[in-house]
PDB file of C-alpha atoms in Angstrom:
ATOM      1  CA  ASP K   1       0.300  -0.210   0.093  1.00  0.00           C
ATOM      2  CA  ILE K   2       1.555   4.007  -0.570  1.00  0.00           C
ATOM      3  CA  GLN K   3       1.799   5.734   2.467  1.00  0.00           C
ATOM      4  CA  MET K   4       1.017   9.516   2.408  1.00  0.00           C
ATOM      5  CA  THR K   5       2.946  11.311   5.179  1.00  0.00           C
ATOM      6  CA  GLN K   6       2.047  15.230   5.530  1.00  0.00           C
ATOM      7  CA  SER K   7       3.932  17.466   7.696  1.00  0.00           C
ATOM      8  CA  PRO K   8       4.154  19.650   9.140  1.00  0.00           C
ATOM      9  CA  SER K   9       0.960  18.317  11.572  1.00  0.00           C
ATOM     10  CA  SER K  10       0.216  21.526  11.897  1.00  0.00           C
ATOM     11  CA  VAL K  11       0.650  25.435  11.921  1.00  0.00           C
ATOM     12  CA  SER K  12       0.382  28.349  13.590  1.00  0.00           C
ATOM     13  CA  ALA K  13      -0.012  30.946  11.471  1.00  0.00           C
ATOM     14  CA  SER K  14      -1.573  34.598  10.649  1.00  0.00           C
ATOM     15  CA  VAL K  15      -4.054  36.631   7.994  1.00  0.00           C
ATOM     16  CA  GLY K  16      -2.348  37.552   5.396  1.00  0.00           C
ATOM     17  CA  ASP K  17       0.754  34.549   6.002  1.00  0.00           C
ATOM     18  CA  ARG K  18       2.149  32.565   3.788  1.00  0.00           C
ATOM     19  CA  VAL K  19       1.019  28.780   4.781  1.00  0.00           C
ATOM     20  CA  THR K  20       3.602  25.495   2.664  1.00  0.00           C
ATOM     21  CA  ILE K  21       2.258  21.962   3.329  1.00  0.00           C
ATOM     22  CA  THR K  22       3.625  18.620   2.425  1.00  0.00           C
ATOM     23  CA  CYS K  23       3.131  15.316   0.908  1.00  0.00           C
ATOM     24  CA  ARG K  24       5.395  12.970   0.036  1.00  0.00           C
ATOM     25  CA  ALA K  25       4.257   9.641  -1.120  1.00  0.00           C
ATOM     26  CA  SER K  26       5.938   5.637  -0.432  1.00  0.00           C
ATOM     27  CA  GLN K  27       6.102   6.026  -3.926  1.00  0.00           C
ATOM     28  CA  GLY K  28       5.690   7.172  -7.627  1.00  0.00           C
ATOM     29  CA  ILE K  29       2.180   7.973  -7.486  1.00  0.00           C
ATOM     30  CA  GLY K  30       2.729  10.678 -10.627  1.00  0.00           C
ATOM     31  CA  SER K  31       0.240  12.973 -10.374  1.00  0.00           C
ATOM     32  CA  TRP K  32      -2.714  11.750  -9.010  1.00  0.00           C
ATOM     33  CA  LEU K  33      -3.117  13.660  -5.773  1.00  0.00           C
ATOM     34  CA  VAL K  34      -5.394  15.473  -4.059  1.00  0.00           C
ATOM     35  CA  TRP K  35      -6.054  18.417  -1.372  1.00  0.00           C
ATOM     36  CA  TYR K  36      -8.602  18.798   0.669  1.00  0.00           C
ATOM     37  CA  GLN K  37      -9.604  21.094   3.422  1.00  0.00           C
ATOM     38  CA  GLN K  38     -11.647  20.159   6.394  1.00  0.00           C
ATOM     39  CA  LYS K  39     -13.672  22.479   8.873  1.00  0.00           C
ATOM     40  CA  PRO K  40     -15.609  20.886  13.048  1.00  0.00           C
ATOM     41  CA  GLY K  41     -18.071  19.777  12.045  1.00  0.00           C
ATOM     42  CA  LYS K  42     -18.253  19.371   8.590  1.00  0.00           C
ATOM     43  CA  ALA K  43     -17.414  17.213   5.957  1.00  0.00           C
ATOM     44  CA  PRO K  44     -14.209  17.455   3.514  1.00  0.00           C
ATOM     45  CA  LYS K  45     -14.527  19.547   0.951  1.00  0.00           C
ATOM     46  CA  LEU K  46     -12.020  19.185  -2.150  1.00  0.00           C
ATOM     47  CA  LEU K  47      -9.390  21.482  -3.241  1.00  0.00           C
ATOM     48  CA  ILE K  48      -7.293  20.050  -6.054  1.00  0.00           C
ATOM     49  CA  TYR K  49      -7.138  17.372  -8.417  1.00  0.00           C
ATOM     50  CA  THR K  50      -4.373  15.656  -9.807  1.00  0.00           C
ATOM     51  CA  ALA K  51      -1.568  17.776  -8.094  1.00  0.00           C
ATOM     52  CA  SER K  52      -1.866  21.079  -9.456  1.00  0.00           C
ATOM     53  CA  SER K  53      -5.077  21.380 -10.539  1.00  0.00           C
ATOM     54  CA  LEU K  54      -7.603  23.327  -9.321  1.00  0.00           C
ATOM     55  CA  GLN K  55     -11.376  22.348  -8.010  1.00  0.00           C
ATOM     56  CA  SER K  56     -14.251  24.658  -9.233  1.00  0.00           C
ATOM     57  CA  GLY K  57     -15.414  28.013  -6.873  1.00  0.00           C
ATOM     58  CA  VAL K  58     -12.094  27.364  -5.038  1.00  0.00           C
ATOM     59  CA  PRO K  59      -9.796  30.641  -4.178  1.00  0.00           C
ATOM     60  CA  SER K  60      -6.909  30.646  -6.274  1.00  0.00           C
ATOM     61  CA  ARG K  61      -4.714  32.267  -3.405  1.00  0.00           C
ATOM     62  CA  PHE K  62      -4.418  28.149  -3.237  1.00  0.00           C
ATOM     63  CA  SER K  63      -2.622  26.302  -5.419  1.00  0.00           C
ATOM     64  CA  GLY K  64      -0.811  22.476  -5.688  1.00  0.00           C
ATOM     65  CA  SER K  65       1.867  21.199  -7.270  1.00  0.00           C
ATOM     66  CA  GLY K  66       4.210  18.582  -7.672  1.00  0.00           C
ATOM     67  CA  SER K  67       4.460  15.332  -9.224  1.00  0.00           C
ATOM     68  CA  GLY K  68       5.774  11.415  -8.002  1.00  0.00           C
ATOM     69  CA  THR K  69       6.618  11.665  -4.597  1.00  0.00           C
ATOM     70  CA  ASP K  70       6.973  15.461  -3.261  1.00  0.00           C
ATOM     71  CA  PHE K  71       3.269  17.289  -3.346  1.00  0.00           C
ATOM     72  CA  THR K  72       2.982  20.395  -2.001  1.00  0.00           C
ATOM     73  CA  LEU K  73      -0.253  23.598  -1.013  1.00  0.00           C
ATOM     74  CA  THR K  74       0.284  26.419  -0.929  1.00  0.00           C
ATOM     75  CA  ILE K  75      -2.151  29.158   0.261  1.00  0.00           C
ATOM     76  CA  THR K  76      -0.783  32.359  -0.134  1.00  0.00           C
ATOM     77  CA  SER K  77      -2.412  34.747   2.005  1.00  0.00           C
ATOM     78  CA  LEU K  78      -4.462  33.590   4.510  1.00  0.00           C
ATOM     79  CA  GLN K  79      -7.139  33.915   4.845  1.00  0.00           C
ATOM     80  CA  ALA K  80     -10.059  33.255   7.947  1.00  0.00           C
ATOM     81  CA  GLU K  81     -11.838  31.098   6.727  1.00  0.00           C
ATOM     82  CA  ASP K  82      -8.794  28.959   5.616  1.00  0.00           C
ATOM     83  CA  PHE K  83      -8.139  28.465   9.417  1.00  0.00           C
ATOM     84  CA  ALA K  84      -9.236  24.976   8.473  1.00  0.00           C
ATOM     85  CA  THR K  85      -7.108  20.961   8.502  1.00  0.00           C
ATOM     86  CA  TYR K  86      -6.339  19.738   5.727  1.00  0.00           C
ATOM     87  CA  TYR K  87      -5.459  16.450   3.661  1.00  0.00           C
ATOM     88  CA  CYS K  88      -3.635  14.904   0.951  1.00  0.00           C
ATOM     89  CA  GLN K  89      -4.683  11.630  -0.271  1.00  0.00           C
ATOM     90  CA  GLN K  90      -3.531  10.236  -3.138  1.00  0.00           C
ATOM     91  CA  ALA K  91      -5.718   8.043  -6.042  1.00  0.00           C
ATOM     92  CA  ASN K  92      -3.352   6.444  -7.691  1.00  0.00           C
ATOM     93  CA  SER K  93      -4.065   3.258  -6.677  1.00  0.00           C
ATOM     94  CA  PHE K  94      -6.628   0.871  -4.968  1.00  0.00           C
ATOM     95  CA  PRO K  95      -6.490   1.380  -1.291  1.00  0.00           C
ATOM     96  CA  LEU K  96      -6.352   4.608  -1.535  1.00  0.00           C
ATOM     97  CA  THR K  97      -4.941   6.736   1.293  1.00  0.00           C
ATOM     98  CA  PHE K  98      -5.061   9.468   3.178  1.00  0.00           C
ATOM     99  CA  GLY K  99      -2.820  12.441   4.783  1.00  0.00           C
ATOM    100  CA  GLY K 100      -2.617  11.726   8.125  1.00  0.00           C
ATOM    101  CA  GLY K 101      -2.904  16.038   8.058  1.00  0.00           C
ATOM    102  CA  THR K 102      -1.913  19.913   8.852  1.00  0.00           C
ATOM    103  CA  LYS K 103      -4.024  21.332  10.979  1.00  0.00           C
ATOM    104  CA  VAL K 104      -4.433  25.195  10.240  1.00  0.00           C
ATOM    105  CA  GLU K 105      -3.864  26.837  13.167  1.00  0.00           C
ATOM    106  CA  MET K 106      -4.184  31.154  14.621  1.00  0.00           C
ATOM    107  CA  LYS K 107      -1.127  32.165  15.479  1.00  0.00           C
TER     108      LYS K 107
ATOM    109  CA  GLU C   1     -27.940  19.478  -7.340  1.00  0.00           C
ATOM    110  CA  VAL C   2     -25.323  16.171  -5.656  1.00  0.00           C
ATOM    111  CA  GLN C   3     -27.246  14.259  -2.790  1.00  0.00           C
ATOM    112  CA  LEU C   4     -25.857  11.709  -1.068  1.00  0.00           C
ATOM    113  CA  VAL C   5     -28.304  10.435   1.807  1.00  0.00           C
ATOM    114  CA  GLU C   6     -26.166   8.200   3.737  1.00  0.00           C
ATOM    115  CA  SER C   7     -28.220   5.411   7.050  1.00  0.00           C
ATOM    116  CA  GLY C   8     -28.187   2.203   8.809  1.00  0.00           C
ATOM    117  CA  GLY C   9     -25.511   3.491  11.653  1.00  0.00           C
ATOM    118  CA  GLY C  10     -25.876   2.576  15.423  1.00  0.00           C
ATOM    119  CA  LEU C  11     -24.456   1.103  18.068  1.00  0.00           C
ATOM    120  CA  VAL C  12     -23.359  -2.321  17.636  1.00  0.00           C
ATOM    121  CA  GLN C  13     -21.977  -4.750  20.331  1.00  0.00           C
ATOM    122  CA  PRO C  14     -18.457  -5.841  18.689  1.00  0.00           C
ATOM    123  CA  GLY C  15     -19.026  -9.052  15.862  1.00  0.00           C
ATOM    124  CA  ARG C  16     -22.172  -7.537  15.296  1.00  0.00           C
ATOM    125  CA  SER C  17     -22.366  -6.830  11.338  1.00  0.00           C
ATOM    126  CA  LEU C  18     -24.018  -3.641  10.413  1.00  0.00           C
ATOM    127  CA  ARG C  19     -25.433  -2.536   6.431  1.00  0.00           C
ATOM    128  CA  LEU C  20     -24.608   0.496   5.907  1.00  0.00           C
ATOM    129  CA  SER C  21     -26.835   2.173   3.001  1.00  0.00           C
ATOM    130  CA  CYS C  22     -26.171   6.303   0.698  1.00  0.00           C
ATOM    131  CA  ALA C  23     -29.184   7.010  -1.403  1.00  0.00           C
ATOM    132  CA  ALA C  24     -28.144   9.327  -4.187  1.00  0.00           C
ATOM    133  CA  SER C  25     -29.650  11.502  -6.624  1.00  0.00           C
ATOM    134  CA  GLY C  26     -28.644  15.206  -8.721  1.00  0.00           C
ATOM    135  CA  PHE C  27     -26.806  13.467 -10.636  1.00  0.00           C
ATOM    136  CA  THR C  28     -26.773  10.179 -12.981  1.00  0.00           C
ATOM    137  CA  PHE C  29     -25.301   7.598 -10.071  1.00  0.00           C
ATOM    138  CA  ASP C  30     -24.038   5.149 -12.760  1.00  0.00           C
ATOM    139  CA  ASP C  31     -22.299   7.275 -14.396  1.00  0.00           C
ATOM    140  CA  TYR C  32     -19.809   7.705 -11.071  1.00  0.00           C
ATOM    141  CA  ALA C  33     -17.189   5.416  -8.881  1.00  0.00           C
ATOM    142  CA  MET C  34     -18.541   6.318  -5.099  1.00  0.00           C
ATOM    143  CA  HIS C  35     -16.517   5.406  -2.015  1.00  0.00           C
ATOM    144  CA  TRP C  36     -17.022   4.996   1.757  1.00  0.00           C
ATOM    145  CA  VAL C  37     -14.923   7.478   4.449  1.00  0.00           C
ATOM    146  CA  ARG C  38     -14.814   7.263   7.663  1.00  0.00           C
ATOM    147  CA  GLN C  39     -13.561   8.931  10.236  1.00  0.00           C
ATOM    148  CA  ALA C  40     -12.931   8.223  14.144  1.00  0.00           C
ATOM    149  CA  PRO C  41     -14.014   9.904  16.404  1.00  0.00           C
ATOM    150  CA  GLY C  42     -11.007  13.152  16.855  1.00  0.00           C
ATOM    151  CA  LYS C  43      -8.690  11.829  13.975  1.00  0.00           C
ATOM    152  CA  GLY C  44      -8.452  11.998  10.415  1.00  0.00           C
ATOM    153  CA  LEU C  45      -9.628  10.285   7.402  1.00  0.00           C
ATOM    154  CA  GLU C  46      -9.442   7.053   5.972  1.00  0.00           C
ATOM    155  CA  TRP C  47     -10.391   5.581   3.185  1.00  0.00           C
ATOM    156  CA  VAL C  48     -12.702   2.875   3.591  1.00  0.00           C
ATOM    157  CA  SER C  49     -14.231   0.511  -0.283  1.00  0.00           C
ATOM    158  CA  GLY C  50     -14.107   2.279  -3.028  1.00  0.00           C
ATOM    159  CA  ILE C  51     -16.963   0.767  -6.600  1.00  0.00           C
ATOM    160  CA  SER C  52     -16.415   1.704 -10.257  1.00  0.00           C
ATOM    161  CA  TRP C  53     -20.026   1.864 -12.165  1.00  0.00           C
ATOM    162  CA  ASN C  54     -20.923  -0.622 -13.213  1.00  0.00           C
ATOM    163  CA  SER C  55     -19.554  -2.678  -9.751  1.00  0.00           C
ATOM    164  CA  GLY C  56     -16.358  -3.516 -12.537  1.00  0.00           C
ATOM    165  CA  SER C  57     -13.185  -2.600 -10.269  1.00  0.00           C
ATOM    166  CA  ILE C  58     -14.044  -2.764  -6.955  1.00  0.00           C
ATOM    167  CA  GLY C  59     -11.352  -2.184  -3.333  1.00  0.00           C
ATOM    168  CA  TYR C  60     -11.000  -2.110   0.359  1.00  0.00           C
ATOM    169  CA  ALA C  61      -8.785  -1.144   3.176  1.00  0.00           C
ATOM    170  CA  ASP C  62      -6.287  -3.616   4.256  1.00  0.00           C
ATOM    171  CA  SER C  63      -7.901  -2.946   7.307  1.00  0.00           C
ATOM    172  CA  VAL C  64     -11.866  -4.130   6.700  1.00  0.00           C
ATOM    173  CA  LYS C  65     -10.762  -6.215   4.077  1.00  0.00           C
ATOM    174  CA  GLY C  66     -12.540  -9.361   4.676  1.00  0.00           C
ATOM    175  CA  ARG C  67     -15.297  -7.849   6.576  1.00  0.00           C
ATOM    176  CA  PHE C  68     -17.495  -5.648   5.015  1.00  0.00           C
ATOM    177  CA  THR C  69     -18.694  -5.046   1.073  1.00  0.00           C
ATOM    178  CA  ILE C  70     -18.987  -2.634  -0.912  1.00  0.00           C
ATOM    179  CA  SER C  71     -22.005  -3.192  -3.248  1.00  0.00           C
ATOM    180  CA  ARG C  72     -24.357  -0.520  -5.276  1.00  0.00           C
ATOM    181  CA  ASP C  73     -27.613  -0.583  -7.066  1.00  0.00           C
ATOM    182  CA  ASN C  74     -28.110   0.980  -9.981  1.00  0.00           C
ATOM    183  CA  ALA C  75     -31.448   1.172 -10.695  1.00  0.00           C
ATOM    184  CA  LYS C  76     -32.200   1.925  -7.437  1.00  0.00           C
ATOM    185  CA  ASN C  77     -29.194   5.498  -7.395  1.00  0.00           C
ATOM    186  CA  SER C  78     -28.398   3.928  -4.006  1.00  0.00           C
ATOM    187  CA  LEU C  79     -24.622   2.318  -2.480  1.00  0.00           C
ATOM    188  CA  TYR C  80     -24.333  -0.096   0.335  1.00  0.00           C
ATOM    189  CA  LEU C  81     -21.722  -0.964   3.065  1.00  0.00           C
ATOM    190  CA  GLN C  82     -22.220  -4.716   4.681  1.00  0.00           C
ATOM    191  CA  MET C  83     -19.835  -4.688   7.790  1.00  0.00           C
ATOM    192  CA  ASN C  84     -19.444  -7.731   8.893  1.00  0.00           C
ATOM    193  CA  SER C  85     -17.606  -8.535  12.215  1.00  0.00           C
ATOM    194  CA  LEU C  86     -16.959  -5.067  13.498  1.00  0.00           C
ATOM    195  CA  ARG C  87     -14.453  -3.874  16.426  1.00  0.00           C
ATOM    196  CA  PRO C  88     -13.778  -1.408  18.264  1.00  0.00           C
ATOM    197  CA  GLY C  89     -11.689   0.314  15.698  1.00  0.00           C
ATOM    198  CA  ASP C  90     -14.199   0.446  13.336  1.00  0.00           C
ATOM    199  CA  THR C  91     -16.165   3.758  15.362  1.00  0.00           C
ATOM    200  CA  ALA C  92     -16.675   6.405  13.163  1.00  0.00           C
ATOM    201  CA  LEU C  93     -18.708   8.701  11.539  1.00  0.00           C
ATOM    202  CA  TYR C  94     -19.260   6.784   7.900  1.00  0.00           C
ATOM    203  CA  TYR C  95     -19.395   8.914   4.466  1.00  0.00           C
ATOM    204  CA  CYS C  96     -20.819   7.981   1.199  1.00  0.00           C
ATOM    205  CA  ALA C  97     -19.087  10.023  -1.575  1.00  0.00           C
ATOM    206  CA  LYS C  98     -19.198  10.214  -5.426  1.00  0.00           C
ATOM    207  CA  GLU C  99     -15.943  10.947  -7.243  1.00  0.00           C
ATOM    208  CA  PRO C 100     -16.326  12.982 -10.288  1.00  0.00           C
ATOM    209  CA  ASN C 101     -13.898  11.445 -12.865  1.00  0.00           C
ATOM    210  CA  ALA C 102     -11.145   8.771 -12.488  1.00  0.00           C
ATOM    211  CA  ARG C 103      -8.038   9.545  -9.431  1.00  0.00           C
ATOM    212  CA  SER C 104      -9.884  12.296  -9.360  1.00  0.00           C
ATOM    213  CA  GLY C 105     -10.518  12.822  -6.009  1.00  0.00           C
ATOM    214  CA  ILE C 106     -14.246  12.815  -3.967  1.00  0.00           C
ATOM    215  CA  ASP C 107     -16.579  15.909  -4.690  1.00  0.00           C
ATOM    216  CA  SER C 108     -19.583  15.488  -2.939  1.00  0.00           C
ATOM    217  CA  TRP C 109     -19.733  13.754   0.635  1.00  0.00           C
ATOM    218  CA  GLY C 110     -23.335  12.457   2.105  1.00  0.00           C
ATOM    219  CA  GLN C 111     -22.778  13.960   6.049  1.00  0.00           C
ATOM    220  CA  GLY C 112     -21.686  11.081   7.471  1.00  0.00           C
ATOM    221  CA  THR C 113     -24.018   7.808   9.687  1.00  0.00           C
ATOM    222  CA  LEU C 114     -21.798   7.220  12.847  1.00  0.00           C
ATOM    223  CA  VAL C 115     -20.831   4.474  13.706  1.00  0.00           C
ATOM    224  CA  THR C 116     -20.810   3.351  16.764  1.00  0.00           C
ATOM    225  CA  VAL C 117     -19.009  -0.656  18.463  1.00  0.00           C
ATOM    226  CA  SER C 118     -19.074  -2.184  21.454  1.00  0.00           C
ATOM    227  CA  SER C 119     -19.702  -3.858  24.594  1.00  0.00           C
TER     228      SER C 119
END
């Protein structure tokens, strides 16, 4: 199975900050990497698919990059509504696997 | 509007069975792969199982393989998860979820149904 490792597990940031979250796959997954945002008590929300494609309706301050085993989610100019937990997920092959999550907290 | 409504959760003793259902509406159900994803209280997301549009491709997490069975009835716009030999570690909120395109993640989620495995 493909293991997904996210870092950091949490990050403290302020509105306006640039935030970068990384995700590493235990083996190459091409560009089959997805990013989600989850707020407390809510279902996850799809942000990015195929590593860098922005889901419709997602603000352009979110971007994704990477291929193979190393991927990055970047939030430029963090907004108040962006405080949440972010998960990566490999979509290359069954069993699908998620990273452990990164909580973006207010500094 | 896409709607996914899960049902069938509840409190069950270890070793017993439970069947989850997901009623889908607002989209052409038999065009899309579907998944079950769970989240234990205070924990991260865990993919449980997925099924292609025609049931030709099915996958399971190692943690549930041999105990859980996913199925779908396209005529009824419904997704199911038969859960046998339940363990306390299966306690979680179970989400029904829709995959928009192959290997493009999950774009629609239900509200979840809570399964609690405890004696």
